[in-house]
Amino acid sequence: MINDDTDPAHILIVDDDAEFRGMLANYLASRNILVSASSCGDEMSRHFAAREPDLVLLDLSLDQEDGLDLLRDLRSRSDVPIIIMTGHRREEIDRVVGLELGADDYVSKPFGLRELLARIRAVLRRHEFGRNSSDDQPSGRYRFDGWELDLKAHRLVNEGGDVVSLTKGEYALLVAFLAAPGRALSREHLLQATRVHEDVFDRSIDVQVLRLRRKLELDPSAPRTIQTERGVGYRFTLSVKHFSS
């Protein structure tokens, strides 16, 4: 959290513009934030090896590397919150792909520093709330169509016995569906259930559903497990069994 009475949050800035990195670092440091900075993927990896930050500000428009590749690699090995920074060129495409790859928020250059700070605070608040509220989650296991979700271990196993990795958002969304099979759930209900109601994206749930479908569905383009309810939201169509232990 960003609070003068607590330990400062540690933020890693990944951007190849030295002047821009310095400007961001100076502003955030003046707001009681511990800042590290890197210009490329190798430097980012070295920072993670030394100490994983609380949040990453990742520029997608790097000269020598694809920021989306760095995002994909980072998300494959860490649940650290990530805010992507995009420029004007291909902004909408980069933003959508970045969200699908697991980014938590985005800002478009040029952006206001106060806006950036507000987004950082919201993402960190959301992340901390989800971590601290884990004891409130239901216990036991859910089974559906050969799949099993272990709520204690946060582990999803497919019918072949393989573990399927889920981000925190995907896990929370799946739990919300499994707790109410057959019911049409509104986007607002799913936003509350996944604890992303502070998100700035009106369609953030749609992005998470798309990612979850890619992991559950044989053909995500013709979903049969999570179906869209026009004008309402989504419905989990399969029969679900809950085991308390």
PDB file of C-alpha atoms in Angstrom:
ATOM      1  CA  MET A   1       0.000   0.000   0.000  1.00  0.00           C
ATOM      2  CA  ILE A   2       1.012   3.616  -0.487  1.00  0.00           C
ATOM      3  CA  ASN A   3       0.787   5.222   2.922  1.00  0.00           C
ATOM      4  CA  ASP A   4       3.169   7.433   4.834  1.00  0.00           C
ATOM      5  CA  ASP A   5       2.643   5.323   7.962  1.00  0.00           C
ATOM      6  CA  THR A   6       3.579   1.982   6.379  1.00  0.00           C
ATOM      7  CA  ASP A   7       6.503   0.507   4.508  1.00  0.00           C
ATOM      8  CA  PRO A   8       6.662   2.079   1.053  1.00  0.00           C
ATOM      9  CA  ALA A   9       5.488   0.098  -1.956  1.00  0.00           C
ATOM     10  CA  HIS A  10       8.259  -1.030  -4.298  1.00  0.00           C
ATOM     11  CA  ILE A  11       7.578  -0.262  -7.959  1.00  0.00           C
ATOM     12  CA  LEU A  12       9.686  -1.329 -10.925  1.00  0.00           C
ATOM     13  CA  ILE A  13       9.595   0.920 -14.001  1.00  0.00           C
ATOM     14  CA  VAL A  14      10.483  -0.777 -17.302  1.00  0.00           C
ATOM     15  CA  ASP A  15      10.983   1.850 -20.017  1.00  0.00           C
ATOM     16  CA  ASP A  16      13.859   2.520 -22.427  1.00  0.00           C
ATOM     17  CA  ASP A  17      13.483   6.316 -22.254  1.00  0.00           C
ATOM     18  CA  ALA A  18      15.949   7.379 -19.574  1.00  0.00           C
ATOM     19  CA  GLU A  19      14.488  10.874 -19.198  1.00  0.00           C
ATOM     20  CA  PHE A  20      10.968   9.513 -18.837  1.00  0.00           C
ATOM     21  CA  ARG A  21      12.104   6.864 -16.329  1.00  0.00           C
ATOM     22  CA  GLY A  22      13.800   9.536 -14.266  1.00  0.00           C
ATOM     23  CA  MET A  23      10.743  11.768 -14.284  1.00  0.00           C
ATOM     24  CA  LEU A  24       8.482   8.927 -13.125  1.00  0.00           C
ATOM     25  CA  ALA A  25      10.968   7.756 -10.519  1.00  0.00           C
ATOM     26  CA  ASN A  26      11.364  11.227  -9.011  1.00  0.00           C
ATOM     27  CA  TYR A  27       7.614  11.788  -8.827  1.00  0.00           C
ATOM     28  CA  LEU A  28       6.846   8.401  -7.262  1.00  0.00           C
ATOM     29  CA  ALA A  29       9.749   8.671  -4.819  1.00  0.00           C
ATOM     30  CA  SER A  30       8.339  12.009  -3.644  1.00  0.00           C
ATOM     31  CA  ARG A  31       5.128  10.127  -2.805  1.00  0.00           C
ATOM     32  CA  ASN A  32       6.834   7.660  -0.449  1.00  0.00           C
ATOM     33  CA  ILE A  33       7.304   4.948  -3.057  1.00  0.00           C
ATOM     34  CA  LEU A  34      10.468   2.877  -3.432  1.00  0.00           C
ATOM     35  CA  VAL A  35      11.389   2.876  -7.126  1.00  0.00           C
ATOM     36  CA  SER A  36      13.640   0.690  -9.246  1.00  0.00           C
ATOM     37  CA  ALA A  37      14.080   1.172 -12.979  1.00  0.00           C
ATOM     38  CA  SER A  38      15.191  -0.871 -15.955  1.00  0.00           C
ATOM     39  CA  SER A  39      15.452  -0.273 -19.687  1.00  0.00           C
ATOM     40  CA  CYS A  40      15.113  -3.846 -20.963  1.00  0.00           C
ATOM     41  CA  GLY A  41      14.027  -7.368 -20.164  1.00  0.00           C
ATOM     42  CA  ASP A  42      17.419  -8.512 -18.887  1.00  0.00           C
ATOM     43  CA  GLU A  43      17.568  -5.662 -16.376  1.00  0.00           C
ATOM     44  CA  MET A  44      13.976  -6.387 -15.354  1.00  0.00           C
ATOM     45  CA  SER A  45      14.875 -10.029 -14.682  1.00  0.00           C
ATOM     46  CA  ARG A  46      17.851  -9.005 -12.567  1.00  0.00           C
ATOM     47  CA  HIS A  47      15.626  -6.774 -10.443  1.00  0.00           C
ATOM     48  CA  PHE A  48      13.179  -9.640  -9.937  1.00  0.00           C
ATOM     49  CA  ALA A  49      15.984 -11.981  -8.950  1.00  0.00           C
ATOM     50  CA  ALA A  50      17.136  -9.517  -6.304  1.00  0.00           C
ATOM     51  CA  ARG A  51      13.681  -8.582  -5.002  1.00  0.00           C
ATOM     52  CA  GLU A  52      10.242  -8.966  -6.521  1.00  0.00           C
ATOM     53  CA  PRO A  53       8.524  -5.569  -6.642  1.00  0.00           C
ATOM     54  CA  ASP A  54       4.980  -4.841  -5.480  1.00  0.00           C
ATOM     55  CA  LEU A  55       4.003  -3.540  -8.929  1.00  0.00           C
ATOM     56  CA  VAL A  56       5.505  -3.170 -12.406  1.00  0.00           C
ATOM     57  CA  LEU A  57       5.017  -0.212 -14.764  1.00  0.00           C
ATOM     58  CA  LEU A  58       5.784  -1.741 -18.162  1.00  0.00           C
ATOM     59  CA  ASP A  59       6.153   0.245 -21.369  1.00  0.00           C
ATOM     60  CA  LEU A  60       4.952  -1.768 -24.382  1.00  0.00           C
ATOM     61  CA  SER A  61       6.754   0.447 -26.920  1.00  0.00           C
ATOM     62  CA  LEU A  62      10.356  -0.566 -26.268  1.00  0.00           C
ATOM     63  CA  ASP A  63      12.792   0.013 -29.135  1.00  0.00           C
ATOM     64  CA  GLN A  64      14.700  -3.274 -28.984  1.00  0.00           C
ATOM     65  CA  GLU A  65      12.100  -5.618 -27.438  1.00  0.00           C
ATOM     66  CA  ASP A  66       8.397  -6.361 -27.667  1.00  0.00           C
ATOM     67  CA  GLY A  67       6.788  -5.211 -24.434  1.00  0.00           C
ATOM     68  CA  LEU A  68       4.011  -7.766 -24.911  1.00  0.00           C
ATOM     69  CA  ASP A  69       6.620 -10.554 -24.929  1.00  0.00           C
ATOM     70  CA  LEU A  70       8.012  -9.212 -21.657  1.00  0.00           C
ATOM     71  CA  LEU A  71       4.489  -9.091 -20.226  1.00  0.00           C
ATOM     72  CA  ARG A  72       3.809 -12.661 -21.303  1.00  0.00           C
ATOM     73  CA  ASP A  73       7.065 -13.886 -19.758  1.00  0.00           C
ATOM     74  CA  LEU A  74       6.484 -11.946 -16.553  1.00  0.00           C
ATOM     75  CA  ARG A  75       2.947 -13.200 -16.120  1.00  0.00           C
ATOM     76  CA  SER A  76       4.059 -16.812 -16.683  1.00  0.00           C
ATOM     77  CA  ARG A  77       6.217 -16.686 -13.560  1.00  0.00           C
ATOM     78  CA  SER A  78       4.658 -14.091 -11.284  1.00  0.00           C
ATOM     79  CA  ASP A  79       1.299 -12.702 -10.132  1.00  0.00           C
ATOM     80  CA  VAL A  80       2.838  -9.266  -9.488  1.00  0.00           C
ATOM     81  CA  PRO A  81       0.415  -6.463 -10.435  1.00  0.00           C
ATOM     82  CA  ILE A  82       1.292  -4.911 -13.811  1.00  0.00           C
ATOM     83  CA  ILE A  83       0.233  -1.582 -15.300  1.00  0.00           C
ATOM     84  CA  ILE A  84       1.107  -1.312 -18.972  1.00  0.00           C
ATOM     85  CA  MET A  85       2.019   1.993 -20.626  1.00  0.00           C
ATOM     86  CA  THR A  86       1.037   2.414 -24.268  1.00  0.00           C
ATOM     87  CA  GLY A  87       1.630   5.051 -26.921  1.00  0.00           C
ATOM     88  CA  HIS A  88      -0.657   6.296 -29.662  1.00  0.00           C
ATOM     89  CA  ARG A  89       0.412   3.760 -32.281  1.00  0.00           C
ATOM     90  CA  ARG A  90      -1.655   0.561 -32.078  1.00  0.00           C
ATOM     91  CA  GLU A  91      -2.814   1.742 -28.684  1.00  0.00           C
ATOM     92  CA  GLU A  92      -6.149  -0.096 -28.639  1.00  0.00           C
ATOM     93  CA  ILE A  93      -4.698  -3.348 -29.980  1.00  0.00           C
ATOM     94  CA  ASP A  94      -1.833  -3.281 -27.473  1.00  0.00           C
ATOM     95  CA  ARG A  95      -4.208  -2.487 -24.632  1.00  0.00           C
ATOM     96  CA  VAL A  96      -6.579  -5.369 -25.413  1.00  0.00           C
ATOM     97  CA  VAL A  97      -3.772  -7.874 -25.953  1.00  0.00           C
ATOM     98  CA  GLY A  98      -2.051  -6.668 -22.801  1.00  0.00           C
ATOM     99  CA  LEU A  99      -5.210  -7.200 -20.759  1.00  0.00           C
ATOM    100  CA  GLU A 100      -5.684 -10.645 -22.245  1.00  0.00           C
ATOM    101  CA  LEU A 101      -2.119 -11.517 -21.239  1.00  0.00           C
ATOM    102  CA  GLY A 102      -2.838 -10.572 -17.634  1.00  0.00           C
ATOM    103  CA  ALA A 103      -2.100  -6.866 -17.198  1.00  0.00           C
ATOM    104  CA  ASP A 104      -4.075  -5.259 -14.367  1.00  0.00           C
ATOM    105  CA  ASP A 105      -4.476  -1.758 -15.811  1.00  0.00           C
ATOM    106  CA  TYR A 106      -3.109   0.556 -18.480  1.00  0.00           C
ATOM    107  CA  VAL A 107      -2.254   4.205 -19.063  1.00  0.00           C
ATOM    108  CA  SER A 108      -1.802   5.897 -22.435  1.00  0.00           C
ATOM    109  CA  LYS A 109       1.084   8.281 -23.027  1.00  0.00           C
ATOM    110  CA  PRO A 110       1.036  11.144 -22.418  1.00  0.00           C
ATOM    111  CA  PHE A 111      -0.680  10.736 -19.057  1.00  0.00           C
ATOM    112  CA  GLY A 112      -0.981  12.806 -15.914  1.00  0.00           C
ATOM    113  CA  LEU A 113       1.182  11.796 -12.992  1.00  0.00           C
ATOM    114  CA  ARG A 114      -1.693  12.204 -10.533  1.00  0.00           C
ATOM    115  CA  GLU A 115      -3.797   9.854 -12.654  1.00  0.00           C
ATOM    116  CA  LEU A 116      -0.971   7.334 -12.708  1.00  0.00           C
ATOM    117  CA  LEU A 117      -0.631   7.510  -8.931  1.00  0.00           C
ATOM    118  CA  ALA A 118      -4.383   6.955  -8.514  1.00  0.00           C
ATOM    119  CA  ARG A 119      -4.249   3.884 -10.757  1.00  0.00           C
ATOM    120  CA  ILE A 120      -1.239   2.511  -8.886  1.00  0.00           C
ATOM    121  CA  ARG A 121      -3.068   2.939  -5.583  1.00  0.00           C
ATOM    122  CA  ALA A 122      -6.207   1.241  -6.926  1.00  0.00           C
ATOM    123  CA  VAL A 123      -4.291  -1.763  -8.296  1.00  0.00           C
ATOM    124  CA  LEU A 124      -2.261  -2.208  -5.096  1.00  0.00           C
ATOM    125  CA  ARG A 125      -5.403  -1.850  -2.974  1.00  0.00           C
ATOM    126  CA  ARG A 126      -7.183  -4.473  -5.047  1.00  0.00           C
ATOM    127  CA  HIS A 127      -4.223  -6.834  -4.913  1.00  0.00           C
ATOM    128  CA  GLU A 128      -3.831  -6.493  -1.147  1.00  0.00           C
ATOM    129  CA  PHE A 129      -7.553  -6.938  -0.535  1.00  0.00           C
ATOM    130  CA  GLY A 130      -7.640 -10.133  -2.567  1.00  0.00           C
ATOM    131  CA  ARG A 131      -4.626 -11.489  -0.690  1.00  0.00           C
ATOM    132  CA  ASN A 132      -5.954 -10.620   2.767  1.00  0.00           C
ATOM    133  CA  SER A 133      -9.437 -11.960   2.061  1.00  0.00           C
ATOM    134  CA  SER A 134      -8.308 -15.433   1.011  1.00  0.00           C
ATOM    135  CA  ASP A 135      -9.559 -16.887   4.314  1.00  0.00           C
ATOM    136  CA  ASP A 136     -13.103 -15.884   3.325  1.00  0.00           C
ATOM    137  CA  GLN A 137     -13.078 -18.123   0.281  1.00  0.00           C
ATOM    138  CA  PRO A 138     -15.196 -21.315   0.282  1.00  0.00           C
ATOM    139  CA  SER A 139     -13.399 -24.537   1.131  1.00  0.00           C
ATOM    140  CA  GLY A 140     -13.450 -27.981  -0.413  1.00  0.00           C
ATOM    141  CA  ARG A 141     -13.531 -28.936  -4.096  1.00  0.00           C
ATOM    142  CA  TYR A 142     -15.706 -28.319  -7.122  1.00  0.00           C
ATOM    143  CA  ARG A 143     -16.082 -30.932  -9.850  1.00  0.00           C
ATOM    144  CA  PHE A 144     -17.569 -30.385 -13.298  1.00  0.00           C
ATOM    145  CA  ASP A 145     -17.339 -32.351 -16.537  1.00  0.00           C
ATOM    146  CA  GLY A 146     -14.170 -34.194 -15.481  1.00  0.00           C
ATOM    147  CA  TRP A 147     -12.508 -31.056 -14.084  1.00  0.00           C
ATOM    148  CA  GLU A 148     -11.706 -30.458 -10.414  1.00  0.00           C
ATOM    149  CA  LEU A 149     -10.961 -27.192  -8.634  1.00  0.00           C
ATOM    150  CA  ASP A 150      -9.278 -27.521  -5.231  1.00  0.00           C
ATOM    151  CA  LEU A 151     -10.241 -24.386  -3.313  1.00  0.00           C
ATOM    152  CA  LYS A 152      -7.608 -24.783  -0.600  1.00  0.00           C
ATOM    153  CA  ALA A 153      -4.736 -25.271  -3.022  1.00  0.00           C
ATOM    154  CA  HIS A 154      -6.161 -22.896  -5.664  1.00  0.00           C
ATOM    155  CA  ARG A 155      -5.452 -25.655  -8.188  1.00  0.00           C
ATOM    156  CA  LEU A 156      -7.447 -26.555 -11.288  1.00  0.00           C
ATOM    157  CA  VAL A 157      -6.980 -30.028 -12.796  1.00  0.00           C
ATOM    158  CA  ASN A 158      -8.428 -31.090 -16.134  1.00  0.00           C
ATOM    159  CA  GLU A 159      -9.926 -34.463 -17.001  1.00  0.00           C
ATOM    160  CA  GLY A 160      -6.510 -35.733 -18.068  1.00  0.00           C
ATOM    161  CA  GLY A 161      -5.011 -34.970 -14.659  1.00  0.00           C
ATOM    162  CA  ASP A 162      -2.995 -31.968 -15.825  1.00  0.00           C
ATOM    163  CA  VAL A 163      -2.808 -28.837 -13.678  1.00  0.00           C
ATOM    164  CA  VAL A 164      -4.091 -25.777 -15.535  1.00  0.00           C
ATOM    165  CA  SER A 165      -2.619 -22.509 -14.282  1.00  0.00           C
ATOM    166  CA  LEU A 166      -4.983 -19.658 -13.434  1.00  0.00           C
ATOM    167  CA  THR A 167      -4.293 -16.044 -12.638  1.00  0.00           C
ATOM    168  CA  LYS A 168      -5.893 -14.697  -9.475  1.00  0.00           C
ATOM    169  CA  GLY A 169      -8.580 -12.987 -11.516  1.00  0.00           C
ATOM    170  CA  GLU A 170      -9.359 -16.131 -13.518  1.00  0.00           C
ATOM    171  CA  TYR A 171      -9.523 -18.203 -10.341  1.00  0.00           C
ATOM    172  CA  ALA A 172     -11.915 -15.785  -8.633  1.00  0.00           C
ATOM    173  CA  LEU A 173     -14.101 -15.668 -11.746  1.00  0.00           C
ATOM    174  CA  LEU A 174     -14.257 -19.459 -11.980  1.00  0.00           C
ATOM    175  CA  VAL A 175     -15.205 -19.738  -8.288  1.00  0.00           C
ATOM    176  CA  ALA A 176     -18.022 -17.242  -8.856  1.00  0.00           C
ATOM    177  CA  PHE A 177     -19.367 -19.329 -11.737  1.00  0.00           C
ATOM    178  CA  LEU A 178     -19.060 -22.637  -9.887  1.00  0.00           C
ATOM    179  CA  ALA A 179     -20.900 -21.214  -6.869  1.00  0.00           C
ATOM    180  CA  ALA A 180     -23.903 -20.401  -9.069  1.00  0.00           C
ATOM    181  CA  PRO A 181     -24.126 -22.919 -11.936  1.00  0.00           C
ATOM    182  CA  GLY A 182     -26.974 -22.402 -14.369  1.00  0.00           C
ATOM    183  CA  ARG A 183     -27.648 -18.837 -13.217  1.00  0.00           C
ATOM    184  CA  ALA A 184     -27.230 -15.818 -15.449  1.00  0.00           C
ATOM    185  CA  LEU A 185     -24.708 -13.626 -13.632  1.00  0.00           C
ATOM    186  CA  SER A 186     -24.481  -9.934 -14.425  1.00  0.00           C
ATOM    187  CA  ARG A 187     -21.173  -8.234 -15.119  1.00  0.00           C
ATOM    188  CA  GLU A 188     -21.624  -6.175 -11.967  1.00  0.00           C
ATOM    189  CA  HIS A 189     -22.069  -9.360  -9.910  1.00  0.00           C
ATOM    190  CA  LEU A 190     -18.912 -10.824 -11.452  1.00  0.00           C
ATOM    191  CA  LEU A 191     -16.988  -7.593 -10.892  1.00  0.00           C
ATOM    192  CA  GLN A 192     -17.899  -7.742  -7.200  1.00  0.00           C
ATOM    193  CA  ALA A 193     -17.145 -11.461  -6.974  1.00  0.00           C
ATOM    194  CA  THR A 194     -13.703 -11.072  -8.538  1.00  0.00           C
ATOM    195  CA  ARG A 195     -12.967  -7.946  -6.484  1.00  0.00           C
ATOM    196  CA  VAL A 196     -12.062  -5.822  -9.491  1.00  0.00           C
ATOM    197  CA  HIS A 197     -14.917  -3.363  -9.050  1.00  0.00           C
ATOM    198  CA  GLU A 198     -12.357  -0.547  -8.759  1.00  0.00           C
ATOM    199  CA  ASP A 199     -11.058  -1.367 -12.229  1.00  0.00           C
ATOM    200  CA  VAL A 200     -11.201   1.412 -14.803  1.00  0.00           C
ATOM    201  CA  PHE A 201     -12.244  -0.921 -17.614  1.00  0.00           C
ATOM    202  CA  ASP A 202     -15.946  -1.229 -18.380  1.00  0.00           C
ATOM    203  CA  ARG A 203     -15.266  -4.496 -20.202  1.00  0.00           C
ATOM    204  CA  SER A 204     -12.686  -5.995 -17.844  1.00  0.00           C
ATOM    205  CA  ILE A 205     -14.958  -8.951 -17.040  1.00  0.00           C
ATOM    206  CA  ASP A 206     -15.330  -9.706 -20.760  1.00  0.00           C
ATOM    207  CA  VAL A 207     -11.541  -9.903 -21.039  1.00  0.00           C
ATOM    208  CA  GLN A 208     -11.297 -12.252 -18.054  1.00  0.00           C
ATOM    209  CA  VAL A 209     -14.089 -14.450 -19.410  1.00  0.00           C
ATOM    210  CA  LEU A 210     -12.251 -14.660 -22.726  1.00  0.00           C
ATOM    211  CA  ARG A 211      -9.069 -15.785 -20.970  1.00  0.00           C
ATOM    212  CA  LEU A 212     -10.951 -18.339 -18.854  1.00  0.00           C
ATOM    213  CA  ARG A 213     -12.758 -19.739 -21.896  1.00  0.00           C
ATOM    214  CA  ARG A 214      -9.410 -20.338 -23.585  1.00  0.00           C
ATOM    215  CA  LYS A 215      -8.476 -22.615 -20.697  1.00  0.00           C
ATOM    216  CA  LEU A 216     -11.791 -24.435 -20.244  1.00  0.00           C
ATOM    217  CA  GLU A 217     -13.334 -24.668 -23.687  1.00  0.00           C
ATOM    218  CA  LEU A 218     -12.438 -27.038 -26.512  1.00  0.00           C
ATOM    219  CA  ASP A 219     -13.428 -24.277 -28.929  1.00  0.00           C
ATOM    220  CA  PRO A 220     -13.388 -20.843 -27.254  1.00  0.00           C
ATOM    221  CA  SER A 221     -15.012 -19.300 -30.338  1.00  0.00           C
ATOM    222  CA  ALA A 222     -18.088 -21.505 -29.785  1.00  0.00           C
ATOM    223  CA  PRO A 223     -18.234 -21.801 -25.987  1.00  0.00           C
ATOM    224  CA  ARG A 224     -20.483 -24.346 -24.333  1.00  0.00           C
ATOM    225  CA  THR A 225     -19.244 -24.042 -20.745  1.00  0.00           C
ATOM    226  CA  ILE A 226     -19.476 -20.274 -20.203  1.00  0.00           C
ATOM    227  CA  GLN A 227     -22.187 -18.833 -22.407  1.00  0.00           C
ATOM    228  CA  THR A 228     -23.038 -15.190 -23.002  1.00  0.00           C
ATOM    229  CA  GLU A 229     -26.460 -13.991 -21.861  1.00  0.00           C
ATOM    230  CA  ARG A 230     -27.262 -10.983 -24.022  1.00  0.00           C
ATOM    231  CA  GLY A 231     -28.097  -7.904 -22.013  1.00  0.00           C
ATOM    232  CA  VAL A 232     -27.250  -9.680 -18.740  1.00  0.00           C
ATOM    233  CA  GLY A 233     -23.802 -11.212 -18.512  1.00  0.00           C
ATOM    234  CA  TYR A 234     -22.709 -14.846 -18.485  1.00  0.00           C
ATOM    235  CA  ARG A 235     -23.979 -18.287 -17.470  1.00  0.00           C
ATOM    236  CA  PHE A 236     -21.968 -21.379 -16.434  1.00  0.00           C
ATOM    237  CA  THR A 237     -23.933 -24.179 -18.098  1.00  0.00           C
ATOM    238  CA  LEU A 238     -22.371 -27.388 -16.754  1.00  0.00           C
ATOM    239  CA  SER A 239     -23.510 -29.408 -13.756  1.00  0.00           C
ATOM    240  CA  VAL A 240     -21.343 -28.716 -10.717  1.00  0.00           C
ATOM    241  CA  LYS A 241     -20.765 -30.755  -7.563  1.00  0.00           C
ATOM    242  CA  HIS A 242     -19.268 -29.257  -4.398  1.00  0.00           C
ATOM    243  CA  PHE A 243     -17.407 -31.440  -1.902  1.00  0.00           C
ATOM    244  CA  SER A 244     -16.724 -29.927   1.513  1.00  0.00           C
ATOM    245  CA  SER A 245     -13.461 -31.779   2.035  1.00  0.00           C
TER     246      SER A 245
END
